[in-house]
Short mmCIF file of C-alpha atoms in Angstrom, two decimals:
data_model
loop_
_atom_site.label_atom_id
_atom_site.label_comp_id
_atom_site.label_asym_id
_atom_site.label_seq_id
_atom_site.Cartn_x
_atom_site.Cartn_y
_atom_site.Cartn_z
CA MET A 2 105.67 90.63 81.95
CA ALA A 3 108.88 91.41 83.54
CA ILE A 4 109.12 90.48 87.28
CA ALA A 5 112.04 92.70 88.81
CA PHE A 6 113.62 92.39 92.01
CA GLU A 7 114.93 95.86 92.40
CA LEU A 8 115.42 99.07 94.43
CA VAL A 9 113.06 101.90 93.38
CA VAL A 10 113.47 105.26 94.61
CA ASN A 11 111.06 108.44 94.24
CA PHE A 12 113.16 111.40 94.12
CA GLY A 13 110.09 113.79 93.60
CA ALA A 14 111.67 116.83 91.68
CA ASN A 15 115.03 116.75 92.99
CA HIS A 16 117.10 116.39 89.93
CA ASP A 17 120.36 117.05 91.68
CA ALA A 18 119.86 114.04 94.19
CA ALA A 19 118.64 111.82 91.53
CA GLU A 20 121.83 112.44 89.58
CA ARG A 21 124.28 111.88 92.69
CA ALA A 22 122.30 108.53 93.18
CA ARG A 23 122.82 107.53 89.64
CA ALA A 24 126.54 108.13 89.77
CA ALA A 25 126.80 106.35 92.99
CA VAL A 26 125.03 103.33 91.52
CA SER A 27 127.00 103.45 88.19
CA GLY A 28 130.43 103.20 90.00
CA HIS A 29 129.26 100.54 92.61
CA PRO A 30 131.05 97.22 92.91
CA PRO A 31 129.04 94.06 92.73
CA LEU A 32 127.03 93.00 95.84
CA HIS A 33 128.14 90.07 97.82
CA VAL A 34 125.37 87.57 98.14
CA GLY A 35 126.70 84.22 99.58
CA ASP A 36 129.12 82.80 96.96
CA HIS A 37 127.69 85.28 94.35
CA ARG A 38 128.98 88.62 93.19
CA ILE A 39 126.04 90.27 91.56
CA PRO A 40 126.54 93.48 89.57
CA LEU A 41 124.09 96.07 89.03
CA HIS A 42 122.73 97.49 85.67
CA GLU A 43 123.10 100.85 84.85
CA PRO A 44 120.31 102.76 86.93
CA LEU A 45 116.97 103.47 85.09
CA LEU A 46 116.09 107.15 85.81
CA MET A 47 112.78 108.43 84.26
CA THR A 48 110.03 110.74 84.84
CA ALA A 49 107.05 108.65 86.23
CA ARG A 50 103.39 109.98 86.82
CA SER A 51 101.55 109.36 90.14
CA SER A 52 98.20 107.99 90.27
CA SER A 53 96.94 111.65 90.49
CA GLY A 54 98.95 112.69 87.32
CA ARG A 55 101.87 114.45 89.39
CA GLU A 56 105.25 113.84 87.72
CA PHE A 57 108.25 112.48 89.79
CA LEU A 58 111.69 111.37 89.17
CA GLU A 59 111.93 107.67 89.62
CA MET A 60 115.13 105.63 89.73
CA SER A 61 115.24 101.67 89.59
CA VAL A 62 118.40 99.80 90.45
CA LEU A 63 118.35 96.20 88.93
CA PRO A 64 120.74 93.58 89.92
CA VAL A 65 121.94 91.56 86.87
CA GLY A 66 120.39 88.35 86.23
CA VAL A 67 118.01 87.93 89.29
CA GLY A 68 114.58 88.89 87.58
CA SER A 69 112.46 87.21 85.31
CA GLY A 70 111.79 88.68 81.79
CA VAL A 71 113.96 92.02 82.51
CA ALA A 72 114.95 93.40 79.21
CA PRO A 73 118.38 94.49 80.38
CA ASP A 74 119.09 90.79 81.17
CA ARG A 75 118.28 89.44 77.85
CA GLY A 76 120.86 87.14 76.62
CA ARG A 77 122.42 86.98 80.05
CA ARG A 78 122.51 83.83 82.34
CA SER A 79 120.09 83.95 85.17
CA ILE A 80 121.42 83.63 88.77
CA PRO A 81 119.43 81.23 90.93
CA LEU A 82 118.88 82.57 94.44
CA THR A 83 117.68 81.17 97.48
CA GLY A 84 115.13 83.07 99.62
CA GLU A 85 118.00 83.79 102.10
CA GLU A 86 120.17 85.08 99.26
CA PHE A 87 117.39 87.37 97.98
CA GLY A 88 117.20 88.77 101.58
CA LEU A 89 121.03 89.30 101.53
CA LEU A 90 120.82 91.08 98.11
CA GLY A 91 117.91 93.19 99.37
CA HIS A 92 120.14 94.34 102.35
CA GLY A 93 122.84 95.06 99.94
CA LEU A 94 120.52 97.38 97.95
CA TYR A 95 119.49 98.94 101.28
CA GLY A 96 122.96 99.58 102.08
CA LEU A 97 123.34 101.41 98.81
CA LEU A 98 120.28 103.46 99.53
CA ARG A 99 121.77 104.65 102.80
CA ARG A 100 124.28 106.62 100.61
CA PHE A 101 121.52 108.37 98.78
CA THR A 102 119.93 111.93 99.96
CA GLY A 103 117.01 113.93 98.86
CA TYR A 104 114.55 111.11 97.99
CA ARG A 105 110.93 110.85 99.05
CA ALA A 106 110.18 107.35 99.29
CA ALA A 107 112.00 103.95 98.47
CA GLN A 108 111.56 100.21 98.51
CA VAL A 109 113.29 97.04 97.54
CA GLY A 110 111.29 94.19 96.46
CA TRP A 111 109.36 92.49 93.51
CA ASN A 112 108.28 95.46 91.20
CA PRO A 113 107.90 97.85 94.03
CA GLU A 114 107.08 100.95 91.80
CA ASP A 115 103.48 101.43 93.07
CA ARG A 116 104.82 101.49 96.67
CA VAL A 117 106.90 104.54 96.14
CA ASP A 118 104.30 106.71 94.54
CA LEU A 119 103.05 108.92 97.45
CA ASP A 120 99.61 109.25 95.95
CA GLU A 121 99.13 105.47 95.84
CA LEU A 122 100.48 105.17 99.33
CA ARG A 123 97.90 107.36 100.62
CA SER A 124 95.10 106.01 98.68
CA ASP A 125 95.89 102.22 98.37
CA TRP A 126 98.31 101.18 101.06
CA MET A 127 97.44 103.12 104.24
CA ALA A 128 95.84 99.84 105.92
CA GLU A 129 99.34 98.18 105.28
CA LEU A 130 101.22 101.17 106.49
CA ALA A 131 99.29 101.77 109.61
CA THR A 132 100.07 98.17 110.66
CA GLY A 133 103.54 97.94 109.54
CA ARG A 134 103.04 95.49 106.75
CA MET A 135 105.21 97.23 104.33
CA PRO A 136 108.73 95.96 105.55
CA GLY A 137 111.50 97.98 103.92
CA LEU A 138 109.46 101.05 102.81
CA THR A 139 111.63 104.04 103.31
CA LEU A 140 110.24 107.62 103.58
CA ALA A 141 111.70 111.04 103.92
CA ASP A 142 111.06 112.54 107.50
CA ASP A 143 108.49 115.16 105.99
CA VAL A 144 106.47 112.54 104.05
CA HIS A 145 106.29 110.40 107.23
CA ARG A 146 105.12 113.51 109.21
CA ASP A 147 102.55 114.20 106.56
CA LEU A 148 101.30 110.61 106.87
CA HIS A 149 101.95 110.26 110.44
CA ARG A 150 98.29 111.18 111.69
CA ASP A 151 97.27 107.80 110.12
CA LEU A 152 100.32 105.78 111.07
CA HIS A 153 100.29 105.55 114.81
CA GLY A 154 102.20 102.40 115.92
CA SER A 155 103.26 101.57 112.50
CA GLY A 156 106.75 100.37 113.17
CA PHE A 157 108.81 103.03 111.65
CA THR A 158 112.29 103.69 112.84
CA ARG A 159 115.24 105.84 111.74
CA PHE A 160 116.93 104.43 108.54
CA ALA A 161 119.37 107.17 107.91
CA PRO A 162 119.61 111.00 108.45
CA GLY A 163 116.31 112.60 107.12
CA HIS A 164 114.69 109.11 106.47
CA VAL A 165 112.60 106.49 108.31
CA TRP A 166 111.63 103.06 107.49
CA ILE A 167 109.81 99.79 108.52
CA PRO A 168 112.86 97.55 108.89
CA TYR A 169 113.48 95.18 106.09
CA ARG A 170 113.10 91.46 106.97
CA GLY A 171 114.36 89.82 103.91
CA GLU A 172 112.44 88.01 101.50
CA GLN A 173 109.65 85.52 102.67
CA PRO A 174 108.61 82.63 100.66
CA SER A 175 105.35 84.16 99.51
CA ASP A 176 107.26 87.38 98.38
CA LEU A 177 109.48 85.35 95.90
CA ALA A 178 108.51 85.52 92.26
#
């Protein structure tokens, strides 16, 4: 099983926004992480299916050489990072996310795909959302408004125009794969 440290973005049905984001990632220079310069793989854009069966466009942005068993890294040298360096890498990925528009939900972390599925957020993650225990989760304003009645005091703040988030705090030792 692959364990990927990545940025995962749910674009809903917004093909134009997903294509603009893919182009931004494709031309992005390596991220500066301490003494490392970590390039990004070509983004993976696919049609995913929510837990209720609805389709949405999902994009994964994978840094090169930092996961475990990640197919695009096959044959490449692994880059050993400290917890602090993973946090810097996460902040770099959120810097890239700030350039995107038109997405519904996004998160950086270890295999965060299920946390950007809006149906799973509502069915499986509401307790964590309500108490602000999903640092880095970024939501479109209208998604946040839709969930808001259940999220009082959840710690969401402005991330970028049209989006809010629970601020990312880096990677904690228990988060590291």
